[in-house]
Amino acid sequence: MAILVTLAALLFHPEGIVGRWVADAYGERQERRKIAEIWGELSVANSRLGSVGNNRTIVEFIDYECPSCRSTAPAVSNAVRQGVTVVFRHFPLTQIHPAARDAALAAICAERYGVFAEVHEAMLTDDTWMAEQHWGEWSTQIGMIEEGAFEACMVDEETLHRLRKDRELAELLGIRGTPSFVTPEGVFLGADGWTQALATLPPNIQDSVTVSTSTFELSTDTIFDSAAHPNTAIATLAKLSKAMFLRNDRLLIQDGVFFHFVDIQTEEVVTAGGNGRGPDEFETPFQTIRSPNGVVVWDVVLGRLTLLSETGEYIDSRRFDIGPLQSPMAPLVAYFQDESVVFRDDSTAATGSWPRGLHREPVRYVKFSQDGRSTLLHSARGSEVVYQEPMSAQILFAHRVLESSLGDALVVAQTDLSTIRVYDSIGNVTSELPMPAMVEVSRRQIEDAREAATEEEQARYSRLGRRLGFAPGSRNWLSDELPANDPAPPIDEMFTDLDNRLWLRQYRMPGRTVALWEAWRVDDAKIDARISIRQGEGVLLDVQGDKALLHVKDAFDVDRVVVRRMVTRPTI
């Protein structure tokens, strides 16, 4: 009996095996109870990556100057691409990281202006802000927020209150360092805490439930071929500028300044346009996009928008002064129901004022109302370029920003972010889709890409060498020293169709002979279809139902427009 008593005392003593187990279990229950009490407040913020209301949510307490926070960032972004939502709370360790507090305030301001994901990514991948801390200038350089407004936001009482609230939440949970990760199951500290937090999440429903997705291949059934059309203007295209599906089984084929509206079934053609300055004529019709009633054409030299119906009738035209934009060649990217339009403004590309070395081009999406007033709809970070006078070039496998209009919405995909965002006509985010995973790059692929860049550079020099003061064929340092991203961006092309789907093309690596496309339903963020286009079958331009619209070149390098049926086979 004495032995049993002694053994029990040893086991159940607070420092004994059972005693420690009981204490730990009790502590974990208390911690989960505390998290449950504040989870609603803790996990709801616009400083997030991923969708709202996701039951697979992790809260990260972050310090942007913290090396461990920066090292875990790629794993966090990858999880968001797989359907996890990460909410960020700020816990700057000011005693060891002098720039961290201002970085947290900058992130909070970015949240208030609706560009948190962009600024978050920039601060984790760019170190210049740590040394310079010229926040207004920095925000302008990355194309996010106007300088004066950004600086005013950083000292605003609402911003300071938010930072104090985040710190109070951290202290309530006993957090003393970063990164720290919180789920309803507990608090997980340090870089290793990310893996532990991820393991506590419920399984992804899409992973645990059999989901059938249609996978398409092009059939041999050709529905339409411009080369075989009885109308000579269609059969002998001079230069294909644009082609798209329209409603009621119609096609638009733009051949320079001529716009052919083709009925696929009857082969009837209505041609609009022509060269000139008349109401329905064009000089430089650079962009043609869908409008609610047909198509809208932007003539950059005339500074004029022209509306054509789906059957080719001239509707209206009006001039637009894009003087407020920094780029005189800004492309038209959206036309909304209220007749407002959106232009993409690539300021640095217009001025050519590249800073030496690596640079990320700022992009602004500016909306013009019908009366000509302009407002900033959204800002993003564009192509990654490297510059040494007098030449510039995109780095290998460069990240960039893609956009497409979808009814009264603008879809923007910045390829280094974890989500693709849909913006309404006043700039609010209405939905988000997960960005596909990035593409691994081999050493051979980098060498092939560098070789292709060198060949392109030599061709460029042969054309422009005399104007730039260089002998044709001379080499540029960029060909040998061009930086490369590894992994490569997830996508390189994007378009929307008439069925409210967003089509994304997986980044095409050098030597790949198949283009892989995925279609996402924008309304519920689900994959709807996939299609593989083999080399020689053409470039996918548009899809409607089970029909694919392709740009094909014949044996004499002449443009053709082809519509082929897609054969569906269910896959798991």
Coordinates of C-alpha atoms in Angstrom, one line a residue, residues 115-532:
V115 CA -4.8 47.3 -51.4
F116 CA -3.6 45.3 -48.5
A117 CA -2.6 42.2 -50.5
E118 CA -0.4 44.3 -52.8
V119 CA 1.3 46.3 -50.0
H120 CA 1.7 43.2 -47.9
E121 CA 3.5 41.4 -50.7
A122 CA 5.6 44.4 -51.5
M123 CA 6.9 44.8 -47.9
L124 CA 7.7 41.1 -47.7
T125 CA 9.7 41.1 -50.9
D126 CA 11.3 44.6 -51.0
D127 CA 13.8 45.8 -48.4
T128 CA 14.1 49.5 -49.4
W129 CA 11.4 50.6 -47.0
M130 CA 13.4 49.4 -44.0
A131 CA 16.3 51.8 -44.7
E132 CA 14.5 54.8 -46.3
Q133 CA 11.1 54.8 -44.5
H134 CA 9.8 57.5 -46.9
W135 CA 6.3 56.0 -46.8
G136 CA 4.5 58.4 -49.0
E137 CA 7.1 58.3 -51.7
W138 CA 7.3 54.5 -51.4
S139 CA 3.6 54.1 -51.8
T140 CA 3.6 56.3 -54.9
Q141 CA 6.5 54.3 -56.4
I142 CA 4.7 51.0 -56.1
G143 CA 1.6 52.6 -57.6
M144 CA -0.7 52.1 -54.6
I145 CA -1.9 55.3 -52.9
E146 CA -1.4 59.0 -53.5
E147 CA 1.5 60.2 -51.4
G148 CA -0.2 62.9 -49.3
A149 CA -3.2 60.7 -48.5
F150 CA -1.0 57.8 -47.4
E151 CA 1.1 59.9 -45.1
A152 CA -2.0 61.4 -43.5
C153 CA -3.5 58.0 -43.0
M154 CA -0.4 56.7 -41.1
V155 CA -0.9 59.3 -38.3
D156 CA -4.6 59.2 -38.3
E157 CA -6.1 58.2 -34.9
E158 CA -8.2 55.4 -36.4
T159 CA -5.0 53.8 -37.8
L160 CA -3.2 54.1 -34.5
H161 CA -6.3 52.7 -32.7
R162 CA -6.2 49.7 -35.0
L163 CA -2.6 49.0 -34.2
R164 CA -3.2 49.3 -30.4
K165 CA -6.2 46.8 -30.8
D166 CA -4.0 44.3 -32.6
R167 CA -1.4 44.5 -29.8
E168 CA -4.1 44.1 -27.1
L169 CA -5.4 40.9 -28.9
A170 CA -1.8 39.5 -29.0
E171 CA -1.3 40.2 -25.3
L172 CA -4.6 38.7 -24.4
L173 CA -3.5 35.5 -26.1
G174 CA -0.1 35.6 -24.4
I175 CA 1.8 36.2 -27.6
R176 CA 5.3 37.7 -27.2
G177 CA 6.9 37.2 -30.5
T178 CA 6.4 36.8 -34.3
P179 CA 5.4 35.0 -36.3
S180 CA 2.6 33.6 -34.1
F181 CA -0.3 31.7 -35.6
V182 CA -3.8 31.2 -34.1
T183 CA -6.6 28.8 -35.0
P184 CA -9.6 27.8 -32.9
E185 CA -7.4 25.0 -31.7
G186 CA -4.6 27.0 -30.2
V187 CA -1.7 29.4 -30.5
F188 CA 1.4 28.2 -32.4
L189 CA 4.6 30.1 -32.0
G190 CA 7.5 30.7 -34.4
A191 CA 8.1 29.6 -38.0
D192 CA 7.4 25.9 -37.1
G193 CA 4.0 27.1 -35.7
W194 CA 2.8 27.6 -39.3
T195 CA 2.9 23.8 -40.0
Q196 CA 1.3 23.1 -36.6
A197 CA -1.5 25.6 -37.2
L198 CA -2.2 24.3 -40.7
A199 CA -2.6 20.7 -39.3
T200 CA -5.4 21.8 -37.0
L201 CA -7.7 23.0 -39.9
P202 CA -10.6 20.9 -41.1
P203 CA -10.0 19.1 -44.4
N204 CA -10.6 20.9 -47.6
I205 CA -14.0 19.8 -48.9
Q206 CA -12.8 19.8 -52.4
D207 CA -10.0 17.4 -51.4
S208 CA -12.3 15.0 -49.5
V209 CA -15.3 14.9 -51.9
T210 CA -15.2 13.5 -55.4
V211 CA -15.6 16.4 -57.8
S212 CA -16.3 16.0 -61.5
T213 CA -14.8 18.6 -63.8
S214 CA -15.2 18.6 -67.5
T215 CA -11.9 18.3 -69.4
F216 CA -12.2 19.4 -73.0
E217 CA -10.1 18.5 -76.1
L218 CA -10.5 20.0 -79.5
S219 CA -12.4 17.7 -81.9
T220 CA -11.8 17.4 -85.6
D221 CA -15.3 19.0 -86.1
T222 CA -14.6 22.5 -87.6
I223 CA -17.7 24.7 -87.2
F224 CA -16.2 27.7 -88.9
D225 CA -13.0 28.5 -90.8
S226 CA -12.5 32.0 -92.1
A227 CA -10.3 30.7 -95.0
A228 CA -13.2 28.8 -96.4
H229 CA -15.8 31.6 -96.1
P230 CA -17.4 32.7 -99.4
N231 CA -16.9 36.4 -98.5
T232 CA -13.4 37.4 -99.8
A233 CA -12.8 39.9 -97.0
I234 CA -13.2 37.1 -94.4
A235 CA -11.3 34.5 -96.4
T236 CA -8.2 36.7 -97.0
L237 CA -7.6 38.6 -93.7
A238 CA -4.8 41.1 -93.9
K239 CA -4.0 41.2 -90.2
L240 CA -6.2 39.7 -87.5
S241 CA -6.5 42.3 -84.7
K242 CA -9.3 40.8 -82.6
A243 CA -11.8 38.0 -82.6
M244 CA -14.5 37.1 -80.1
F245 CA -17.9 35.4 -79.7
L246 CA -21.0 37.5 -79.7
R247 CA -24.5 36.4 -78.7
N248 CA -26.9 34.7 -81.1
D249 CA -24.2 32.5 -82.7
R250 CA -22.2 35.5 -84.1
L251 CA -18.5 36.3 -84.3
L252 CA -16.6 39.6 -84.5
I253 CA -13.5 39.5 -86.6
Q254 CA -11.5 42.7 -86.6
D255 CA -9.1 43.1 -89.5
G256 CA -7.3 46.4 -88.9
V257 CA -9.9 49.2 -89.3
F258 CA -12.6 46.8 -90.6
F259 CA -15.0 45.0 -88.3
H260 CA -16.7 41.9 -89.7
F261 CA -19.8 40.7 -87.8
V262 CA -20.3 37.1 -89.0
D263 CA -23.4 34.8 -88.5
I264 CA -21.8 31.4 -88.0
Q265 CA -24.9 29.5 -89.2
T266 CA -26.0 31.6 -92.3
E267 CA -22.5 32.9 -93.2
E268 CA -24.1 36.4 -93.5
V269 CA -21.5 39.2 -92.9
V270 CA -22.0 42.8 -91.9
T271 CA -18.9 44.9 -92.2
A272 CA -18.4 48.2 -90.3
G273 CA -15.6 50.7 -90.1
G274 CA -13.0 51.7 -92.6
N275 CA -10.1 54.2 -92.6
G276 CA -10.9 57.8 -91.9
R277 CA -12.3 60.3 -89.3
G278 CA -16.0 59.9 -89.9
P279 CA -18.4 58.7 -87.2
D280 CA -18.0 55.0 -88.0
E281 CA -14.4 55.2 -89.3
F282 CA -11.1 54.6 -87.5
E283 CA -7.4 55.5 -87.7
T284 CA -5.9 53.4 -84.8
P285 CA -8.5 51.1 -83.3
F286 CA -6.2 49.7 -80.6
Q287 CA -8.7 48.0 -78.3
T288 CA -12.0 46.3 -78.9
I289 CA -14.0 44.9 -75.9
R290 CA -17.5 43.7 -75.3
S291 CA -20.2 46.2 -74.2
P292 CA -23.7 45.4 -72.9
N293 CA -25.1 45.8 -76.4
G294 CA -22.3 44.8 -78.6
V295 CA -18.7 46.0 -78.7
V296 CA -16.9 49.3 -78.0
V297 CA -13.8 50.4 -79.9
W298 CA -11.1 52.8 -78.6
D299 CA -9.2 54.8 -81.2
V300 CA -6.2 56.1 -79.4
V301 CA -5.2 58.7 -82.0
L302 CA -8.7 60.1 -82.4
G303 CA -9.3 59.8 -78.6
R304 CA -12.7 58.4 -79.4
L305 CA -14.9 55.6 -78.3
T306 CA -17.2 54.0 -80.9
L307 CA -20.1 51.7 -80.0
L308 CA -21.2 49.0 -82.5
S309 CA -24.1 46.6 -82.0
E310 CA -23.8 42.8 -82.0
T311 CA -25.1 42.8 -85.6
G312 CA -22.6 45.5 -86.8
E313 CA -24.8 48.7 -86.8
Y314 CA -23.2 52.0 -85.7
I315 CA -24.7 53.1 -82.4
D316 CA -22.7 56.1 -81.2
S317 CA -19.3 57.6 -80.7
R318 CA -17.8 60.1 -78.2
R319 CA -14.4 61.6 -77.4
F320 CA -12.6 60.9 -74.2
D321 CA -9.8 63.2 -72.9
I322 CA -7.3 60.8 -71.1
G323 CA -5.1 63.8 -70.2
P324 CA -5.2 62.9 -66.5
L325 CA -3.4 59.6 -67.3
Q326 CA 0.4 59.4 -67.3
S327 CA 0.4 57.2 -70.4
P328 CA -0.8 58.6 -73.7
M329 CA -1.2 55.1 -75.0
A330 CA -3.3 53.8 -72.1
P331 CA -5.4 50.8 -73.3
L332 CA -9.1 50.5 -72.7
V333 CA -9.9 47.5 -70.4
A334 CA -13.6 47.8 -69.4
Y335 CA -16.9 49.4 -70.4
F336 CA -19.7 49.4 -67.9
Q337 CA -23.5 49.6 -68.1
D338 CA -23.5 53.3 -67.0
E339 CA -21.2 54.1 -70.0
S340 CA -18.2 54.7 -67.7
V341 CA -14.9 53.2 -69.0
V342 CA -11.7 52.0 -67.4
F343 CA -8.2 52.5 -68.8
R344 CA -5.0 50.8 -67.7
D345 CA -2.3 53.5 -66.9
D346 CA 1.3 52.2 -67.1
S347 CA 3.0 55.4 -66.1
T348 CA 6.7 54.3 -66.2
A349 CA 6.3 52.5 -69.6
A350 CA 5.0 55.8 -71.0
T351 CA 7.8 58.1 -69.7
G352 CA 10.6 55.6 -70.1
S353 CA 12.1 56.9 -66.8
W354 CA 13.3 53.6 -65.6
P355 CA 15.5 53.5 -62.4
R356 CA 18.7 51.5 -62.8
G357 CA 18.5 47.8 -61.9
L358 CA 15.4 45.9 -60.9
H359 CA 12.1 47.7 -61.0
R360 CA 8.4 46.8 -60.6
E361 CA 6.2 48.9 -62.9
P362 CA 3.2 50.5 -61.2
V363 CA -0.2 50.1 -62.9
R364 CA -3.3 52.1 -62.2
Y365 CA -6.8 51.3 -63.3
V366 CA -8.6 54.7 -63.8
K367 CA -12.3 55.0 -64.4
F368 CA -13.8 57.8 -66.5
S369 CA -17.5 58.6 -66.0
Q370 CA -19.6 59.7 -68.9
D371 CA -19.0 63.4 -68.2
G372 CA -15.2 62.8 -68.2
R373 CA -14.4 62.8 -64.5
S374 CA -11.7 60.3 -63.5
T375 CA -11.3 58.3 -60.4
L376 CA -8.8 55.6 -59.3
L377 CA -10.5 52.3 -59.4
H378 CA -7.5 50.1 -58.3
S379 CA -3.7 50.0 -58.2
A380 CA -1.4 47.1 -58.8
R381 CA 2.3 46.2 -59.4
G382 CA 3.0 45.4 -63.0
S383 CA 5.9 43.7 -64.8
E384 CA 9.2 43.0 -63.2
V385 CA 11.9 44.7 -65.4
V386 CA 15.6 45.3 -65.2
Y387 CA 17.2 48.4 -66.7
Q388 CA 20.6 49.6 -67.6
E389 CA 20.9 52.6 -69.9
P390 CA 19.7 52.6 -72.6
M391 CA 17.9 49.3 -72.6
S392 CA 15.3 47.6 -70.4
A393 CA 13.9 44.1 -70.4
Q394 CA 11.5 41.9 -68.4
I395 CA 13.3 39.5 -66.1
L396 CA 12.9 35.8 -67.0
F397 CA 9.6 34.4 -65.8
A398 CA 8.5 37.9 -64.7
H399 CA 5.5 38.5 -62.6
R400 CA 2.9 40.9 -64.1
V401 CA -0.7 42.0 -63.9
L402 CA -3.5 40.8 -66.1
E403 CA -7.0 42.1 -66.4
S404 CA -10.3 41.4 -68.2
S405 CA -13.8 42.9 -68.0
L406 CA -16.8 40.8 -67.0
G407 CA -20.1 42.7 -67.4
D408 CA -20.0 45.5 -64.8
A409 CA -16.9 44.2 -63.2
L410 CA -13.1 44.3 -63.7
V411 CA -11.1 41.2 -63.0
V412 CA -7.5 41.8 -62.0
A413 CA -4.8 39.1 -61.5
Q414 CA -1.4 40.2 -60.1
T415 CA 0.5 37.0 -60.6
D416 CA 2.6 37.1 -57.4
L417 CA -0.5 37.4 -55.2
S418 CA -2.5 34.5 -53.9
T419 CA -5.9 35.6 -55.1
I420 CA -7.5 37.0 -58.3
R421 CA -9.9 39.8 -57.5
V422 CA -13.2 41.0 -59.0
Y423 CA -13.9 44.7 -58.6
D424 CA -17.3 46.4 -59.2
S425 CA -17.7 49.7 -61.0
I426 CA -16.8 51.7 -57.9
G427 CA -13.7 49.7 -56.9
N428 CA -15.2 47.3 -54.2
V429 CA -13.9 43.7 -54.2
T430 CA -17.0 41.6 -54.9
S431 CA -15.3 38.2 -55.1
E432 CA -12.0 36.5 -55.1
L433 CA -10.7 33.4 -56.7
P434 CA -7.6 31.4 -55.6
M435 CA -4.6 32.0 -57.9
P436 CA -3.2 28.6 -59.2
A437 CA 0.1 27.3 -57.9
M438 CA 3.3 28.7 -59.3
V439 CA 5.3 26.6 -61.8
E440 CA 8.6 25.0 -60.8
V441 CA 11.6 26.0 -63.0
S442 CA 14.5 23.8 -63.9
R443 CA 18.1 25.0 -64.7
R444 CA 17.6 23.9 -68.3
Q445 CA 14.4 26.0 -68.6
I446 CA 16.3 29.0 -67.3
E447 CA 19.0 28.4 -69.8
D448 CA 16.5 28.0 -72.7
A449 CA 14.7 31.2 -71.6
R450 CA 17.9 33.1 -71.4
E451 CA 18.9 31.9 -74.9
A452 CA 15.5 33.0 -76.3
A453 CA 15.9 36.4 -74.6
T454 CA 19.3 36.7 -76.2
E455 CA 17.9 36.0 -79.7
E456 CA 15.1 38.5 -79.2
E457 CA 17.6 41.0 -78.0
Q458 CA 19.8 40.6 -81.0
A459 CA 16.8 41.0 -83.3
R460 CA 15.9 44.2 -81.4
Y461 CA 19.4 45.6 -81.8
S462 CA 19.4 44.8 -85.5
R463 CA 16.3 46.9 -85.9
L464 CA 17.1 49.8 -83.5
G465 CA 20.9 49.7 -83.3
R466 CA 21.5 52.7 -85.5
R467 CA 18.9 54.8 -83.8
L468 CA 20.4 54.0 -80.3
G469 CA 24.0 54.5 -81.5
F470 CA 25.0 50.8 -81.3
A471 CA 26.3 48.6 -84.1
P472 CA 23.7 46.0 -85.2
G473 CA 24.4 42.7 -83.6
S474 CA 26.2 44.1 -80.6
R475 CA 25.4 42.4 -77.3
N476 CA 23.7 43.8 -74.3
W477 CA 24.7 42.9 -70.8
L478 CA 21.1 41.9 -70.1
S479 CA 21.3 38.7 -72.1
D480 CA 23.8 37.1 -69.8
E481 CA 22.8 38.7 -66.5
L482 CA 19.0 38.7 -66.8
P483 CA 17.5 37.6 -63.4
A484 CA 15.1 34.7 -63.3
N485 CA 12.1 33.9 -61.0
D486 CA 12.0 30.4 -59.6
P487 CA 9.2 29.3 -59.4
A488 CA 7.6 31.0 -62.4
P489 CA 4.3 32.8 -62.2
P490 CA 1.2 30.6 -62.2
I491 CA -0.5 32.1 -65.3
D492 CA 0.4 34.2 -68.3
E493 CA -2.9 34.8 -70.1
M494 CA -6.5 35.4 -69.0
F495 CA -9.9 36.2 -70.6
T496 CA -13.5 36.1 -69.7
D497 CA -16.3 34.6 -71.8
L498 CA -20.0 35.2 -72.3
D499 CA -20.9 32.4 -69.8
N500 CA -19.3 34.5 -66.9
R501 CA -16.3 32.2 -66.7
L502 CA -12.7 33.3 -66.2
W503 CA -10.2 31.4 -68.3
L504 CA -6.6 31.1 -67.1
R505 CA -3.6 29.7 -69.0
Q506 CA -0.9 28.0 -67.0
Y507 CA 2.4 29.7 -67.5
R508 CA 4.0 28.3 -70.7
M509 CA 7.6 27.3 -70.1
P510 CA 10.1 27.2 -73.0
G511 CA 9.7 24.1 -75.1
R512 CA 6.2 23.2 -73.9
T513 CA 4.1 22.1 -76.8
V514 CA 0.7 22.1 -74.9
A515 CA -1.2 25.1 -73.5
L516 CA -3.3 24.2 -70.4
W517 CA -6.3 26.3 -69.7
E518 CA -8.7 26.3 -66.7
A519 CA -12.2 27.9 -66.6
W520 CA -13.4 29.3 -63.2
R521 CA -17.0 30.2 -62.4
V522 CA -16.8 33.7 -61.0
D523 CA -20.0 33.5 -59.1
D524 CA -19.0 30.6 -56.8
A525 CA -15.2 30.4 -57.4
K526 CA -15.3 26.8 -58.7
I527 CA -13.3 25.3 -61.5
D528 CA -15.8 24.6 -64.3
A529 CA -13.6 23.1 -67.1
R530 CA -10.2 22.5 -68.4
I531 CA -8.8 22.3 -72.0
S532 CA -5.5 21.4 -73.6

